[in-house]
Amino acid sequence: MPETESIDIEWPAKRVRDTFAKFFEEKNHVHWKSSAVVPLNDPTLLFANAGMNQFKPIFLGTVDPNTALSKLTRACNIQKCIRAGGKHNDLDDVGKDTYHHTFFEMLGNWSFGDYFKEEAISWAWELLTEVYNLPSDRIYVTYFGGDEKTGLGPDNEARDIWLKFLPPGRVLPFGSKDNFWEMGDTGPCGPCSEIHFDRIGNRNASSFVNDEDPNCIELWNLVFIQFNREADGSLKSLPAKHVDTGMGFERLTSILQHKNSNYDTDVFVPIFDAIQQATGARPYSGKVGPHDADKVDMAYRVVADHIRTLSIAIADGSQPGNVGREYVLRRILRRAVRYGREVLKAEEGFFNGLVNVVANVLGDVFPELKQNEERIRKMIQVEEESFSRNLFKGIRKFNKAVEHVQGNILSGEVAFELSHTFGFPLDLTQLMAEEKKFSVDIEGFHRAMKAARERSKTAPKKKVLSLKSNVETLSIPAAKKAENKIEIVLPQDQMRKAQKHVAEEDKRKAVKITTEKADLAVSDGKYFCISHVDVGLDVAAVREAVKKVIDQKGLSVMVFSTDESTNKAVVCAGVPEKGDKGKLDASEWLSNALGPLKGRCGKGKGGLATGQGTDASHLNEAMGLAVKFASVKLT
């Protein structure tokens, strides 16, 4: 890699951001603060993964008219984004190349029923070529070329605007896959136009556009939201047309700093320096694939990316854990710790020590990092210490298993043992197997997990019954038999006490999580909140959470909990006796949400309704429906 240059950088990261914001502010855009990466009242998302996420209520027509958001006609922002799960997931690619990240910044500008294609395209061209001074002969653009299957014609309007700036050979048509954007199966959608940049230059790079070539990269996507996808699949023109754009900050910075990789910019170099100082590893050299034989450069990229992601997510209120986005963060942390300890030969505790450099690099634009630096570091430290205790035992177990593999598939039983006993997430085991040219039996892993759960449910009861039966057959005095039976009953009592303790913990956990969600909803001016708590099929805990939030916060609330072993879900909805009850009916709200879960709702009493679903795999869809239904009723 490229060593850090001693001369001043013409386009340091801060100047890149500030220039973008200033350009659009001068064109009457409101500079809107980045939302948290932990989505507020949008359970369809694991993390905020695009700048438009916080503006969805405007596009969907559900925005609260009493908020500042509803008054926007033009906006720009620098959005924190994480893509590490769900539809957009870059986690598996991080480290393997020089341009994927789980955390990144998205520069965006929006028009809500104001300007449209002419301004969006001409301003993008002006900013790139006249302000950032990118060479225009390296710019290629794409537009929607039509789709015969759906009967959609080409976006000739966008094409003709681009032809004012570029020759026809660099204005390229593509189909729906690349150039038609949709929010979901239904809802706002429209054609888009992508701006690509050729890092090399002095050549015709049109054949490399949309061809996964790292030297001809997509830089900026301009989305023209002009249709609504109806439930029957048809498209209707929207009365108000919108513009939604997103440009990769790290990619733009690498171009402006004349680097061939995002990781060679001043966004990452200080973090690499801190990693080298903490681990004593050789300097980063930017190699990938077979050229990176010792995997050290890949480890640098993984560790640097992952400490950024974790720091941002924890600063915004999340934490590593066992379910949903929290489990994604735990996987990210353990992946980074494994690379640091095994590949970079770091000492235990190195990872949490990197929080300081992240706060220094990003703290000016995202001050919450500096404000929460010590809390972030301590949370990562606890997780790091927990995983480190079993890390090398797990690695030895893995290496021993690999020696005895028949063929090139690691058994699901071994993968499950690594997960259950040593804390290795499945994707970490898959990555380690891939490094040794093996794959993992995923179906076998899930079978082993299911079998273990079944055993844990039945084993204690069977053991007690077996012991009682054995005592009856013994040839010992009756008094001794009675004494032995008492000793057997004691574990039963202990088990009942343990079950009672678990139930109490479930209630505390459900109430705590839902109350935190309610506080966020109140701070955002919402009249309802949706919560997902990890208490299995404990209906009592879920109902308790609903009742507490109604009593304490006066909000309408719906709480979901799922059981992975049975793929079932329990859901409880409640509305306050006063206020929302007339607008929102708990049973109707719950019935609507239970549709994707294939569930039924019982009759509600006292503003509460409870139901159970038999297909928890559609949880996000169900929670999304709950949000949409309540938004419409309470607006």
Coordinates of N, CA, C and O in Angstrom, one line a residue, residues 190-298:
G190 N -39.5 3.7 -9.9 CA -39.2 4.5 -11.1 C -37.9 4.1 -11.7 O -37.1 3.4 -11.1
P191 N -37.6 4.7 -12.9 CA -36.3 4.4 -13.5 C -35.2 5.1 -12.8 O -35.4 6.1 -12.1
C192 N -34.0 4.7 -13.0 CA -32.8 5.3 -12.4 C -31.7 5.5 -13.4 O -31.7 4.8 -14.5
S193 N -30.8 6.4 -13.1 CA -29.7 6.6 -14.0 C -28.4 6.6 -13.2 O -28.3 7.3 -12.2
E194 N -27.5 5.7 -13.5 CA -26.3 5.6 -12.7 C -25.1 6.3 -13.4 O -25.0 6.2 -14.7
I195 N -24.2 6.9 -12.6 CA -23.0 7.5 -13.1 C -21.8 6.6 -12.7 O -21.6 6.3 -11.6
H196 N -21.1 6.2 -13.7 CA -19.9 5.4 -13.5 C -18.6 6.1 -13.9 O -18.6 7.0 -14.7
F197 N -17.5 5.8 -13.2 CA -16.3 6.5 -13.4 C -15.2 5.4 -13.8 O -15.0 4.4 -13.1
D198 N -14.4 5.7 -14.8 CA -13.3 4.8 -15.2 C -12.0 5.3 -14.6 O -11.5 6.4 -14.9
R199 N -11.5 4.5 -13.7 CA -10.3 4.9 -12.9 C -9.1 5.0 -13.9 O -8.1 5.8 -13.6
I200 N -9.1 4.3 -15.0 CA -7.9 4.2 -15.8 C -7.8 5.3 -16.8 O -6.8 6.0 -16.9
G201 N -8.8 5.5 -17.6 CA -8.9 6.6 -18.6 C -8.1 6.2 -19.9 O -7.5 5.2 -20.0
N202 N -8.3 7.1 -20.9 CA -7.6 7.0 -22.2 C -8.0 5.6 -22.9 O -7.2 5.0 -23.5
R203 N -9.3 5.3 -22.7 CA -9.8 4.0 -23.3 C -11.3 4.1 -23.4 O -11.9 4.9 -22.8
N204 N -11.8 3.2 -24.2 CA -13.3 3.1 -24.3 C -13.7 2.0 -23.3 O -13.5 0.8 -23.4
A205 N -14.3 2.4 -22.1 CA -14.6 1.5 -21.0 C -16.1 1.2 -21.0 O -16.6 0.6 -20.0
S206 N -16.8 1.4 -22.1 CA -18.3 1.2 -22.0 C -18.6 -0.3 -21.8 O -19.6 -0.6 -21.2
S207 N -17.7 -1.2 -22.2 CA -18.0 -2.6 -22.0 C -17.8 -3.0 -20.6 O -18.2 -4.1 -20.2
F208 N -17.1 -2.2 -19.8 CA -16.9 -2.6 -18.4 C -17.9 -2.0 -17.4 O -17.9 -2.4 -16.3
V209 N -18.8 -1.2 -18.0 CA -19.9 -0.6 -17.1 C -20.9 -1.8 -16.7 O -21.3 -2.6 -17.5
N210 N -21.2 -1.8 -15.4 CA -22.1 -2.8 -14.8 C -21.5 -4.2 -15.1 O -22.2 -5.2 -15.2
D211 N -20.2 -4.4 -15.1 CA -19.5 -5.7 -15.3 C -18.6 -6.1 -14.1 O -17.7 -6.9 -14.3
E212 N -18.9 -5.5 -12.9 CA -18.1 -5.8 -11.7 C -16.6 -5.6 -11.9 O -15.8 -6.3 -11.3
D213 N -16.3 -4.6 -12.7 CA -14.9 -4.2 -12.9 C -14.5 -3.2 -11.8 O -15.1 -2.1 -11.8
P214 N -13.5 -3.5 -11.0 CA -13.1 -2.5 -9.9 C -12.5 -1.2 -10.4 O -12.4 -0.3 -9.7
N215 N -12.2 -1.2 -11.7 CA -11.6 0.0 -12.3 C -12.6 0.9 -13.0 O -12.3 2.0 -13.5
C216 N -13.8 0.3 -13.1 CA -14.9 1.1 -13.7 C -16.1 1.0 -12.8 O -16.9 0.1 -12.9
I217 N -16.2 1.9 -11.9 CA -17.1 1.8 -10.7 C -18.3 2.7 -10.8 O -18.3 3.8 -11.3
E218 N -19.4 2.1 -10.3 CA -20.6 3.0 -10.1 C -20.4 4.0 -9.0 O -19.9 3.6 -7.9
L219 N -20.6 5.2 -9.3 CA -20.3 6.3 -8.3 C -21.6 6.9 -7.7 O -21.7 7.2 -6.5
W220 N -22.6 7.1 -8.5 CA -23.8 7.9 -8.1 C -25.0 7.3 -8.8 O -25.0 7.1 -10.0
N221 N -26.1 7.1 -8.0 CA -27.3 6.6 -8.6 C -28.4 7.7 -8.4 O -28.7 8.1 -7.3
L222 N -29.0 8.1 -9.5 CA -30.1 9.1 -9.5 C -31.4 8.3 -9.8 O -31.6 7.8 -10.9
V223 N -32.3 8.3 -8.8 CA -33.6 7.6 -9.0 C -34.7 8.6 -9.2 O -34.8 9.5 -8.4
F224 N -35.5 8.3 -10.2 CA -36.6 9.2 -10.5 C -37.9 8.5 -10.2 O -38.4 7.6 -10.9
I225 N -38.5 8.8 -9.0 CA -39.7 8.1 -8.5 C -40.9 8.7 -9.1 O -41.4 9.8 -8.7
Q226 N -41.5 8.1 -10.1 CA -42.6 8.6 -10.9 C -43.8 7.7 -11.0 O -44.8 8.1 -11.5
F227 N -43.6 6.4 -10.5 CA -44.7 5.5 -10.6 C -45.1 4.9 -9.2 O -44.3 5.1 -8.2
N228 N -46.2 4.3 -9.1 CA -46.6 3.5 -7.9 C -46.9 2.1 -8.3 O -47.7 1.9 -9.2
R229 N -46.2 1.1 -7.8 CA -46.5 -0.3 -8.1 C -47.8 -0.7 -7.3 O -47.7 -0.7 -6.1
E230 N -48.9 -1.1 -8.0 CA -50.1 -1.4 -7.3 C -50.0 -2.9 -6.9 O -49.1 -3.7 -7.3
A231 N -51.0 -3.3 -6.1 CA -51.0 -4.7 -5.6 C -51.2 -5.7 -6.7 O -50.7 -6.8 -6.6
D232 N -51.8 -5.3 -7.8 CA -52.0 -6.3 -8.9 C -50.8 -6.3 -9.9 O -50.8 -6.9 -10.9
G233 N -49.7 -5.5 -9.5 CA -48.5 -5.5 -10.3 C -48.5 -4.4 -11.3 O -47.4 -4.1 -12.0
S234 N -49.6 -3.7 -11.5 CA -49.6 -2.6 -12.5 C -48.9 -1.3 -12.0 O -48.7 -1.2 -10.8
L235 N -48.6 -0.4 -12.9 CA -47.9 0.8 -12.5 C -48.9 2.0 -12.8 O -49.5 2.1 -13.8
K236 N -48.9 2.9 -11.8 CA -49.7 4.1 -12.0 C -48.8 5.3 -11.8 O -47.9 5.3 -10.9
S237 N -48.9 6.4 -12.6 CA -48.1 7.5 -12.5 C -48.5 8.3 -11.2 O -49.6 8.4 -10.8
L238 N -47.4 8.7 -10.5 CA -47.6 9.5 -9.2 C -48.0 10.9 -9.5 O -47.5 11.5 -10.5
P239 N -48.9 11.5 -8.7 CA -49.3 12.9 -8.9 C -48.1 13.8 -8.6 O -47.9 14.9 -9.3
A240 N -47.2 13.4 -7.7 CA -46.0 14.2 -7.4 C -44.8 13.3 -7.6 O -44.8 12.2 -7.1
K241 N -43.9 13.8 -8.4 CA -42.7 13.0 -8.7 C -41.5 13.5 -7.8 O -41.4 14.6 -7.5
H242 N -40.7 12.5 -7.5 CA -39.6 12.7 -6.5 C -38.3 12.3 -7.1 O -38.2 11.5 -8.1
V243 N -37.2 12.9 -6.5 CA -35.8 12.5 -6.9 C -35.1 11.9 -5.6 O -35.2 12.6 -4.6
D244 N -34.4 10.8 -5.8 CA -33.7 10.2 -4.6 C -32.4 9.8 -5.2 O -32.3 8.9 -6.0
T245 N -31.3 10.4 -4.7 CA -30.0 10.0 -5.2 C -29.1 9.6 -4.1 O -29.2 9.9 -2.9
G246 N -28.1 8.7 -4.4 CA -27.1 8.3 -3.5 C -25.7 8.1 -4.1 O -25.6 7.4 -5.2
M247 N -24.7 8.6 -3.5 CA -23.3 8.5 -4.0 C -22.4 8.0 -2.9 O -22.5 8.4 -1.8
G248 N -21.6 7.0 -3.3 CA -20.7 6.4 -2.3 C -19.6 7.3 -1.9 O -18.7 7.7 -2.8
F249 N -19.6 7.8 -0.7 CA -18.6 8.7 -0.2 C -17.2 8.2 -0.3 O -16.2 8.8 -0.8
E250 N -17.0 6.9 0.1 CA -15.6 6.3 0.1 C -15.1 6.2 -1.3 O -13.9 6.4 -1.5
R251 N -16.0 5.8 -2.2 CA -15.6 5.7 -3.6 C -15.2 7.1 -4.2 O -14.2 7.2 -4.9
L252 N -16.0 8.1 -4.0 CA -15.7 9.4 -4.5 C -14.4 9.9 -3.9 O -13.5 10.5 -4.6
T253 N -14.1 9.7 -2.6 CA -12.9 10.1 -2.0 C -11.7 9.4 -2.6 O -10.7 10.1 -2.8
S254 N -11.8 8.1 -2.9 CA -10.7 7.4 -3.5 C -10.3 8.0 -4.9 O -9.2 8.1 -5.2
I255 N -11.4 8.4 -5.6 CA -11.2 8.9 -6.9 C -10.5 10.3 -6.8 O -9.5 10.6 -7.5
L256 N -11.0 11.1 -5.9 CA -10.4 12.5 -5.7 C -9.0 12.5 -5.2 O -8.2 13.4 -5.4
Q257 N -8.7 11.4 -4.4 CA -7.3 11.3 -3.9 C -6.4 10.5 -4.8 O -5.3 10.1 -4.4
H258 N -6.9 10.1 -6.0 CA -6.1 9.4 -7.0 C -5.6 8.0 -6.4 O -4.5 7.6 -6.7
K259 N -6.5 7.4 -5.7 CA -6.2 6.0 -5.2 C -7.1 5.0 -5.9 O -8.2 5.3 -6.3
N260 N -6.5 3.8 -6.0 CA -7.2 2.7 -6.7 C -8.1 1.9 -5.8 O -8.8 1.0 -6.2
S261 N -8.1 2.3 -4.5 CA -8.9 1.5 -3.5 C -9.4 2.5 -2.4 O -8.7 3.4 -2.0
N262 N -10.6 2.2 -2.0 CA -11.2 3.0 -0.9 C -10.3 2.9 0.4 O -10.2 3.9 1.2
Y263 N -9.7 1.8 0.5 CA -8.9 1.5 1.7 C -7.5 2.3 1.7 O -6.8 2.3 2.8
D264 N -7.2 2.9 0.6 CA -5.9 3.7 0.6 C -6.1 5.1 0.9 O -5.1 5.9 0.8
T265 N -7.3 5.6 1.2 CA -7.6 7.0 1.5 C -7.4 7.3 2.9 O -7.2 6.5 3.8
D266 N -7.5 8.6 3.2 CA -7.3 9.1 4.6 C -8.5 8.7 5.5 O -8.5 8.9 6.7
V267 N -9.5 8.0 4.9 CA -10.6 7.5 5.7 C -10.2 6.2 6.4 O -10.6 6.0 7.6
F268 N -9.2 5.5 5.8 CA -8.8 4.2 6.4 C -7.3 4.2 6.9 O -7.0 3.4 7.8
V269 N -6.5 5.0 6.3 CA -5.0 4.9 6.6 C -4.8 5.1 8.1 O -4.0 4.3 8.7
P270 N -5.4 6.0 8.8 CA -5.1 6.2 10.3 C -5.5 4.9 11.0 O -4.9 4.6 12.0
I271 N -6.6 4.2 10.6 CA -7.0 3.0 11.3 C -6.0 1.9 11.0 O -5.7 1.1 11.9
F272 N -5.5 1.8 9.8 CA -4.5 0.8 9.5 C -3.2 1.0 10.3 O -2.6 0.1 10.8
D273 N -2.9 2.3 10.5 CA -1.7 2.6 11.3 C -1.9 2.2 12.8 O -1.0 1.6 13.4
A274 N -3.1 2.4 13.3 CA -3.4 2.0 14.6 C -3.4 0.4 14.8 O -3.0 -0.1 15.8
I275 N -3.9 -0.3 13.7 CA -3.9 -1.7 13.7 C -2.5 -2.2 13.8 O -2.1 -3.2 14.5
Q276 N -1.6 -1.7 12.9 CA -0.2 -2.1 12.9 C 0.5 -1.9 14.3 O 1.2 -2.7 14.8
Q277 N 0.2 -0.7 14.8 CA 0.8 -0.4 16.1 C 0.3 -1.4 17.2 O 1.1 -1.8 18.1
A278 N -1.0 -1.7 17.1 CA -1.6 -2.6 18.2 C -1.2 -4.1 18.0 O -1.1 -4.8 19.0
T279 N -0.9 -4.5 16.8 CA -0.6 -5.9 16.5 C 0.8 -6.2 16.2 O 1.3 -7.4 16.4
G280 N 1.6 -5.3 15.7 CA 3.0 -5.5 15.3 C 3.1 -6.2 14.0 O 4.1 -6.7 13.6
A281 N 1.9 -6.3 13.2 CA 1.9 -6.9 11.9 C 2.7 -6.1 10.9 O 3.0 -4.9 11.1
R282 N 3.1 -6.8 9.8 CA 3.7 -6.0 8.7 C 2.8 -4.9 8.2 O 1.6 -5.0 8.4
P283 N 3.3 -3.9 7.5 CA 2.5 -2.8 7.0 C 1.5 -3.4 6.0 O 1.8 -4.3 5.3
Y284 N 0.4 -2.7 5.9 CA -0.6 -3.0 4.8 C -0.1 -2.7 3.5 O 0.6 -1.7 3.2
S285 N -0.3 -3.7 2.5 CA 0.3 -3.5 1.2 C -0.8 -3.5 0.1 O -0.5 -3.5 -1.1
G286 N -2.1 -3.7 0.4 CA -3.1 -3.6 -0.6 C -3.3 -4.8 -1.5 O -4.0 -4.7 -2.5
K287 N -2.8 -5.9 -1.1 CA -2.9 -7.1 -2.0 C -4.3 -7.8 -1.7 O -4.8 -7.8 -0.7
V288 N -4.7 -8.6 -2.8 CA -5.9 -9.3 -2.7 C -5.7 -10.7 -3.3 O -4.8 -10.9 -4.1
G289 N -6.6 -11.6 -2.9 CA -6.6 -13.0 -3.5 C -5.3 -13.7 -3.3 O -4.7 -13.6 -2.3
P290 N -4.9 -14.4 -4.4 CA -3.7 -15.2 -4.3 C -2.4 -14.4 -4.0 O -1.4 -14.9 -3.5
H291 N -2.5 -13.1 -4.4 CA -1.3 -12.2 -4.1 C -1.1 -11.9 -2.6 O -0.1 -11.6 -2.2
D292 N -2.2 -12.1 -1.9 CA -2.2 -11.9 -0.4 C -2.1 -13.2 0.3 O -3.0 -13.7 1.0
A293 N -1.0 -13.9 0.1 CA -0.8 -15.3 0.5 C -1.0 -15.5 2.0 O -1.5 -16.5 2.4
D294 N -0.5 -14.5 2.8 CA -0.6 -14.7 4.2 C -1.9 -14.2 4.8 O -2.1 -14.2 6.0
K295 N -2.7 -13.6 4.0 CA -4.1 -13.1 4.4 C -4.0 -11.9 5.3 O -5.0 -11.4 5.9
V296 N -2.8 -11.3 5.4 CA -2.6 -10.2 6.3 C -3.3 -8.9 5.8 O -4.0 -8.2 6.6
D297 N -3.3 -8.7 4.5 CA -4.0 -7.5 4.0 C -5.5 -7.6 4.1 O -6.2 -6.7 4.4
M298 N -6.0 -8.9 3.9 CA -7.4 -9.1 4.1 C -7.8 -8.9 5.5 O -8.8 -8.2 5.8

